[in-house]
Amino acid sequence: ENIDIQKSNSLKKKVAEEKRQRDHILQLNQILAKQVMEKSKMVAGMRAKD
């Protein structure tokens, strides 16, 4: 009985931790995508000037 409670608690913690990590990775991906877009706009702008 008690072991089951501990198991489910640690499982919940694990799931919550994985969700937190996934959210973090998603945020990083969005930041990265923004930077890439800005960079390619800059490159496109520089090419247009040539």
mmCIF file of C-alpha atoms in Angstrom:
data_model
loop_
_atom_site.group_PDB
_atom_site.id
_atom_site.type_symbol
_atom_site.label_atom_id
_atom_site.label_comp_id
_atom_site.label_asym_id
_atom_site.label_seq_id
_atom_site.Cartn_x
_atom_site.Cartn_y
_atom_site.Cartn_z
ATOM 1 C CA GLU A 1 0.000 0.000 0.000
ATOM 2 C CA ASN A 2 2.604 2.509 1.156
ATOM 3 C CA ILE A 3 5.029 1.497 -1.583
ATOM 4 C CA ASP A 4 2.351 2.132 -4.209
ATOM 5 C CA ILE A 5 1.813 5.653 -2.884
ATOM 6 C CA GLN A 6 5.547 6.333 -3.008
ATOM 7 C CA LYS A 7 5.726 4.905 -6.527
ATOM 8 C CA SER A 8 2.871 7.048 -7.798
ATOM 9 C CA ASN A 9 4.330 10.132 -6.107
ATOM 10 C CA SER A 10 7.743 9.659 -7.675
ATOM 11 C CA LEU A 11 6.062 8.971 -11.006
ATOM 12 C CA LYS A 12 4.088 12.211 -10.722
ATOM 13 C CA LYS A 13 7.301 14.059 -9.892
ATOM 14 C CA LYS A 14 9.007 12.478 -12.884
ATOM 15 C CA VAL A 15 6.152 13.411 -15.213
ATOM 16 C CA ALA A 16 6.079 16.980 -13.872
ATOM 17 C CA GLU A 17 9.852 17.249 -14.316
ATOM 18 C CA GLU A 18 9.673 15.965 -17.898
ATOM 19 C CA LYS A 19 6.877 18.413 -18.680
ATOM 20 C CA ARG A 20 8.950 21.262 -17.249
ATOM 21 C CA GLN A 21 11.936 20.230 -19.373
ATOM 22 C CA ARG A 22 9.749 19.969 -22.481
ATOM 23 C CA ASP A 23 8.336 23.455 -21.867
ATOM 24 C CA HIS A 24 11.873 24.773 -21.457
ATOM 25 C CA ILE A 25 13.028 23.153 -24.705
ATOM 26 C CA LEU A 26 9.995 24.578 -26.505
ATOM 27 C CA GLN A 27 10.857 28.060 -25.242
ATOM 28 C CA LEU A 28 14.463 27.654 -26.380
ATOM 29 C CA ASN A 29 13.267 26.497 -29.798
ATOM 30 C CA GLN A 30 11.059 29.570 -30.140
ATOM 31 C CA ILE A 31 13.925 31.890 -29.180
ATOM 32 C CA LEU A 32 16.217 30.103 -31.615
ATOM 33 C CA ALA A 33 13.654 30.296 -34.418
ATOM 34 C CA LYS A 34 13.258 34.048 -33.831
ATOM 35 C CA GLN A 35 17.012 34.554 -33.945
ATOM 36 C CA VAL A 36 17.331 32.521 -37.141
ATOM 37 C CA MET A 37 14.540 34.533 -38.764
ATOM 38 C CA GLU A 38 16.127 37.839 -37.756
ATOM 39 C CA LYS A 39 19.509 36.645 -38.979
ATOM 40 C CA SER A 40 18.162 35.553 -42.363
ATOM 41 C CA LYS A 41 16.306 38.877 -42.701
ATOM 42 C CA MET A 42 19.605 40.659 -42.018
ATOM 43 C CA VAL A 43 21.416 38.512 -44.578
ATOM 44 C CA ALA A 44 18.637 39.105 -47.104
ATOM 45 C CA GLY A 45 18.861 42.843 -46.423
ATOM 46 C CA MET A 46 22.624 42.838 -46.919
ATOM 47 C CA ARG A 47 22.273 40.915 -50.166
ATOM 48 C CA ALA A 48 19.688 43.417 -51.413
ATOM 49 C CA LYS A 49 22.159 46.285 -50.881
ATOM 50 C CA ASP A 50 24.885 44.660 -52.999
#
